Coordinates of C-alpha atoms in Angstrom, one line a residue:
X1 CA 21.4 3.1 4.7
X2 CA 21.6 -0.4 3.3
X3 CA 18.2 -2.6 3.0
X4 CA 19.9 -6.1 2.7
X5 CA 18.8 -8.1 6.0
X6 CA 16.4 -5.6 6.8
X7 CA 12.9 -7.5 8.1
X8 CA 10.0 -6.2 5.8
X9 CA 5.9 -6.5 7.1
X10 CA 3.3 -5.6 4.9
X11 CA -0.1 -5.0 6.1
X12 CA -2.6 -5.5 3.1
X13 CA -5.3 -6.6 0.8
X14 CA -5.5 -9.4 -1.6
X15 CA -3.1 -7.2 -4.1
X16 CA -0.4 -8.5 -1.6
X17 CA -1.4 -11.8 -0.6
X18 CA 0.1 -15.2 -1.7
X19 CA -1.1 -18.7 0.1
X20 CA 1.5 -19.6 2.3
X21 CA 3.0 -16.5 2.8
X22 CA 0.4 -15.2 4.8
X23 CA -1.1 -16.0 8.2
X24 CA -2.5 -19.4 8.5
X25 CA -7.0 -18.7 8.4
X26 CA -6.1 -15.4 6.2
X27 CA -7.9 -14.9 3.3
X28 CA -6.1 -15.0 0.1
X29 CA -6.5 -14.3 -4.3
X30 CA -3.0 -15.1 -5.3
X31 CA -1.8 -17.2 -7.1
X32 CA -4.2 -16.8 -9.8
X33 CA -3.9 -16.2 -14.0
X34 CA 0.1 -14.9 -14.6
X35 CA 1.1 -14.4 -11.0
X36 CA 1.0 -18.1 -10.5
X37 CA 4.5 -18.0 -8.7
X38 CA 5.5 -16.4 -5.3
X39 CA 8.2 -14.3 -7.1
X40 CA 6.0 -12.8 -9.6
X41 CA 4.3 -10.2 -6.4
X42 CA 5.8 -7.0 -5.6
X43 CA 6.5 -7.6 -2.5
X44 CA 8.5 -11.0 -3.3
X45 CA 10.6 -9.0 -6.1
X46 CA 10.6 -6.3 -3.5
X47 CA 12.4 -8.0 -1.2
X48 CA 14.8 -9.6 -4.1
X49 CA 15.5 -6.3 -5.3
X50 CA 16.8 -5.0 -1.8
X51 CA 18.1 -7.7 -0.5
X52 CA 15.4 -7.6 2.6
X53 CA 13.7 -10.4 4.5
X54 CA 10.6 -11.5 5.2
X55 CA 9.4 -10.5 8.8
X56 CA 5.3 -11.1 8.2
X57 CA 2.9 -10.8 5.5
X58 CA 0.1 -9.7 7.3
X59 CA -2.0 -9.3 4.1
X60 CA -6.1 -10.5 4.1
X61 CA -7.9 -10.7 0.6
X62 CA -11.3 -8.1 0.6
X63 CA -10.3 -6.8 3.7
X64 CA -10.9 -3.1 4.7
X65 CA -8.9 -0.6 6.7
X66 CA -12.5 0.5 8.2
X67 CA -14.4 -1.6 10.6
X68 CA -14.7 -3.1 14.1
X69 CA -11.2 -2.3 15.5
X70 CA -12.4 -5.1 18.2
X71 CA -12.0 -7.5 15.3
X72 CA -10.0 -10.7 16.3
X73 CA -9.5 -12.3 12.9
X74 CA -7.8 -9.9 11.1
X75 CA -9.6 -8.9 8.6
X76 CA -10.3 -5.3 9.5
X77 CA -6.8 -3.3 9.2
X78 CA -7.2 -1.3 11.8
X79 CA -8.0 -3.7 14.0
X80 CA -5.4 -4.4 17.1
X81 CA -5.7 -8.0 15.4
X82 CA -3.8 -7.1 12.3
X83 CA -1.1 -4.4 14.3
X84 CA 0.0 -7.6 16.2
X85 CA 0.2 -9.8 12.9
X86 CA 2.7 -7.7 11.5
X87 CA 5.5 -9.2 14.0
X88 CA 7.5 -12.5 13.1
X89 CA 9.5 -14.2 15.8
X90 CA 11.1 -10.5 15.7
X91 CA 10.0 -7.4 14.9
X92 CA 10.0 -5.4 11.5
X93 CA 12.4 -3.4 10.8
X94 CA 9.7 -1.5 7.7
X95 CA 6.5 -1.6 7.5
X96 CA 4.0 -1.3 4.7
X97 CA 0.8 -0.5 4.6
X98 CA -0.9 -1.2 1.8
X99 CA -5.2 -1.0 2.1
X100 CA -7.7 1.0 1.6
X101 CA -9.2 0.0 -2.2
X102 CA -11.7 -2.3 -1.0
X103 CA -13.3 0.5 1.1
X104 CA -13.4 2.7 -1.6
X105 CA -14.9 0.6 -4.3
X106 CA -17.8 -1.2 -2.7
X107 CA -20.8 0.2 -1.8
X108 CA -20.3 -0.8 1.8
X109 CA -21.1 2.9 3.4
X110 CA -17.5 3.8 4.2
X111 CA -16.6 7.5 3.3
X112 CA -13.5 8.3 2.7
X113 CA -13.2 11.2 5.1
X114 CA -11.3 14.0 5.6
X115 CA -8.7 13.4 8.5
X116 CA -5.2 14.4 7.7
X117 CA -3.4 14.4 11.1
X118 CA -3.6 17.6 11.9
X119 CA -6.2 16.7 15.1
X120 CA -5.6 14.0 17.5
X121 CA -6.5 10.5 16.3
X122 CA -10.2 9.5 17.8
X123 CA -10.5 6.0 19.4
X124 CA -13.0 4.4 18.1
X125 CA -14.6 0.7 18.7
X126 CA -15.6 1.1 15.0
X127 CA -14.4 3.3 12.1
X128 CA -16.4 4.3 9.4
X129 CA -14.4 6.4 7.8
X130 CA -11.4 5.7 5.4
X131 CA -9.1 8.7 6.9
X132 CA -10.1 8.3 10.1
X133 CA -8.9 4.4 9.8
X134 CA -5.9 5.0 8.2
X135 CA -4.4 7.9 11.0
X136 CA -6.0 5.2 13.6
X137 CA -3.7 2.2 11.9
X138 CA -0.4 4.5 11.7
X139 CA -0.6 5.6 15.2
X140 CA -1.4 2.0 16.5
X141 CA 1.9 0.7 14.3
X142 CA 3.8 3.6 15.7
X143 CA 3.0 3.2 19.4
X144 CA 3.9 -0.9 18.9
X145 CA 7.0 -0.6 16.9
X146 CA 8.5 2.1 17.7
X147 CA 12.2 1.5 16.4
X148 CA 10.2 0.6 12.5
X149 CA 9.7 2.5 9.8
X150 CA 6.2 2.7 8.2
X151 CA 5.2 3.7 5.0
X152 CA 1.6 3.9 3.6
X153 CA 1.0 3.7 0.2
X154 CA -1.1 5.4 -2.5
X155 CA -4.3 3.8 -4.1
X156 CA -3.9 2.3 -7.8
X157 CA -6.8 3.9 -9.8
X158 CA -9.3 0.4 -10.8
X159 CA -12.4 0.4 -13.0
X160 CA -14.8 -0.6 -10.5
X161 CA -16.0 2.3 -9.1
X162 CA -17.5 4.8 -11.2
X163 CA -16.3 3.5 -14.4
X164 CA -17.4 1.4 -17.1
X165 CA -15.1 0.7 -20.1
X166 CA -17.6 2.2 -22.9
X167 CA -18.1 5.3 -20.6
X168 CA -14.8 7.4 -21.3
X169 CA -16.2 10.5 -19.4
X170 CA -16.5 8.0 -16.3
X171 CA -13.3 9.7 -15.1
X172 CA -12.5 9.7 -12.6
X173 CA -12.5 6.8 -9.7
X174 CA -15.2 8.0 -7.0
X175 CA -16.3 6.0 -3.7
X176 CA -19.6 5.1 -4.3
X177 CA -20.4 5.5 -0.7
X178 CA -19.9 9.6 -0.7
X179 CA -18.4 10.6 -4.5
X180 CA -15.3 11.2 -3.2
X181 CA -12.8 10.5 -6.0
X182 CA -9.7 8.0 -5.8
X183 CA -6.8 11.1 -6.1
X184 CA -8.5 13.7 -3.4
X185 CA -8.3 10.0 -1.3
X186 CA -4.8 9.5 -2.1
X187 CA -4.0 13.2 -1.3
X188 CA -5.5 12.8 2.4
X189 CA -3.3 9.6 2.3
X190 CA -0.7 11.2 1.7
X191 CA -1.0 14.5 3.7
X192 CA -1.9 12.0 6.9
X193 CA 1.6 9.8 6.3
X194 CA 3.4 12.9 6.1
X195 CA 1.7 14.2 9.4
X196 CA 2.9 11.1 11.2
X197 CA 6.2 11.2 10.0
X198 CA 5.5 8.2 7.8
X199 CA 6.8 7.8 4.1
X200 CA 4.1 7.2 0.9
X201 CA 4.9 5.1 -1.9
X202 CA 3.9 6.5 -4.5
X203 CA 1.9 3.1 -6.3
X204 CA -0.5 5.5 -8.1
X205 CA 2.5 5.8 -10.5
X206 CA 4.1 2.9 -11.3
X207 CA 2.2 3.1 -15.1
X208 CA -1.5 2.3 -14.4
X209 CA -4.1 4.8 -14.8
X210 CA -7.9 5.1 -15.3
X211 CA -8.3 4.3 -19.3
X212 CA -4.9 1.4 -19.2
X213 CA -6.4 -0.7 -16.0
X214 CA -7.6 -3.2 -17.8
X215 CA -4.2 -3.7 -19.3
X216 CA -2.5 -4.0 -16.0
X217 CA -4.9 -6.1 -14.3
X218 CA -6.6 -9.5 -14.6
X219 CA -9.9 -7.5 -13.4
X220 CA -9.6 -4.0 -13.4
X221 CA -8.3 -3.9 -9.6
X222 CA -6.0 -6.8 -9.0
X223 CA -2.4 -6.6 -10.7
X224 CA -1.4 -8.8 -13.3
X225 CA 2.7 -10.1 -13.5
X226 CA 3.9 -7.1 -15.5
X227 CA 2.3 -4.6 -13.2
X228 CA 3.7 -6.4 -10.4
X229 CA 6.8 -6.0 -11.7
X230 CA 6.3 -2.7 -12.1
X231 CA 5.3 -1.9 -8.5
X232 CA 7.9 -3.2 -7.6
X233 CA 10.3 -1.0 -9.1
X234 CA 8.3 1.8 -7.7
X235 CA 8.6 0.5 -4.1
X236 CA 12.6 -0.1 -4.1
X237 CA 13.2 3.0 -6.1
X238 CA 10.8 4.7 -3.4
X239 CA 13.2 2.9 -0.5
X240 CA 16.4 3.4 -2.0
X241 CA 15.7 7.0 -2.4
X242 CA 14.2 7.3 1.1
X243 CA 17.3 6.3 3.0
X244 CA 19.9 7.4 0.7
X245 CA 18.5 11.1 2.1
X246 CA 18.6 10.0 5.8
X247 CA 22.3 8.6 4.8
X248 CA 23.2 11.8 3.2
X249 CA 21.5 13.8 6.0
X250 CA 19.6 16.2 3.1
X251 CA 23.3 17.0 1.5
X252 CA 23.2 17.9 -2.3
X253 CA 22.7 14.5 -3.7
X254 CA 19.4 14.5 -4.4
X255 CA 17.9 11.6 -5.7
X256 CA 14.4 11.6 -7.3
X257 CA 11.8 9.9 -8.8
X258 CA 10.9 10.4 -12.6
X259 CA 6.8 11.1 -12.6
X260 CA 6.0 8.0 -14.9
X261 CA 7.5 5.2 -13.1
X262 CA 6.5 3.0 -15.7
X263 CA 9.9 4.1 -16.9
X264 CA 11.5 5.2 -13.4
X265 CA 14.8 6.0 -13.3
X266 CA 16.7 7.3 -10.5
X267 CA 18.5 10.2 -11.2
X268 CA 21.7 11.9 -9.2
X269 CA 20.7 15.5 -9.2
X270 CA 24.0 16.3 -7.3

């Protein structure tokens, strides 16, 4: 299933924003230090890579996933706000959502929670709760797009919560707001895409980790040009390998994804 003219919305943080590419009142953090050119994002080589469009980059800098879902700015992820910002003059054909950091690093009082959609989704004129936020935001996306395909993502590990440089035992990444830690997050994640019939991108591995952040970042938490780069391998290479099983129905061309995707590498296990 070929990508090229395919319309591509991310909803996101500031990871994914770049000024005039997002919705005009949006807050935004690039370009800043290396990424000082559109291209230099992941999404921007993202689309490059594929051959995809732009639909809407529905991305806000220090927004959360949790909050008032009443929210008419867009700032809050979850927020009917942000589900309708995703749309261009048409609608997406993929969707990514990319959030969730900025509620797990602050000591704002969001838990991550444990919702994995296995239970119905709970309406909610404000979500506390990390989990809860995310299943609430796939199943709003789902009900207004129903002919897109969404994919969440997994968190990149960043050295502001719970970890100090000179503490090497810091490890590993825990919400401050309930000690939760950054991969049991990403696992819920995960398990809650899957429940929803969504894919994951697997971000968490494209090379950073919890002792190399500072390497891959201007700050510990937003991504520098190499890193970019490197997400955005991880996203196509996630894609391609997405609909090249829908295309080949599950037949014995398998294609997967090497664990360090610093190095990825497609391989034809056929």
């Amino acid at each position: 299933k070929s990508l090229t003219g395919k319309r591509l919305s991310i909803s996101g943080d500031s990871i994914s924003t770049f000024a005039g590419y997002i919705p005009e009142g949006y807050a935004t953090w690039y370009p800043t230090n290396d990424v000082n050119a559109v291209e230099k994002t992941w999404w921007y080589q993202l689309i490059q890579k594929t051959g995809m469009v732009l639909c809407k980059n529905a991305s806000w800098s220090g927004s959360t996933i949790c909050g008032a879902t009443t929210d008419t700015s867009g700032s809050v992820g979850c927020s009917d706000s942000r589900v309708e910002a995703v749309s261009g003059e048409d609608e997406p054909d993929i969707i990514i959502v990319f959030i969730g950091i900025n509620d797990f690093l602050k000591n704002n009082g969001y838990s991550c929670g444990e919702y994995e959609g296995k239970s119905a989704v709970t309406a909610s004129t404000t979500v506390s709760n990390i989990t809860d936020a995310f299943g609430l935001l796939l199943s709003k996306l789902q009900a207004r797009y129903p002919k897109s395909f969404i994919f969440g993502c997994r968190l990149m590990p960043e050295k502001k919560a719970g970890y100090e440089a000179s503490f090497a035992n810091g490890f590993p990444n825990v919400n401050p707001n309930d000690s939760v830690s950054l991969p049991t997050l990403n696992e819920h994640i995960e398990q809650i895409c899957k429940s929803f019939g969504c894919g994951v991108i697997p971000m968490d591995a494209s090379g950073v980790n919890f002792y190399n952040v500072g390497n891959c970042t201007h700050d510990g938490l937003h991504p520098n040009a190499e890193q970019m780069s490197r997400m955005a391998e991880v996203a196509e290479r996630y894609l391609v390998n997405y609909f090249v099983s829908i295309e080949n129905n599950n037949s014995s061309t398998v294609y997967t994804i090497t664990t360090n995707l610093s190095n990825a590498e497609i391989s034809n296990t056929s």
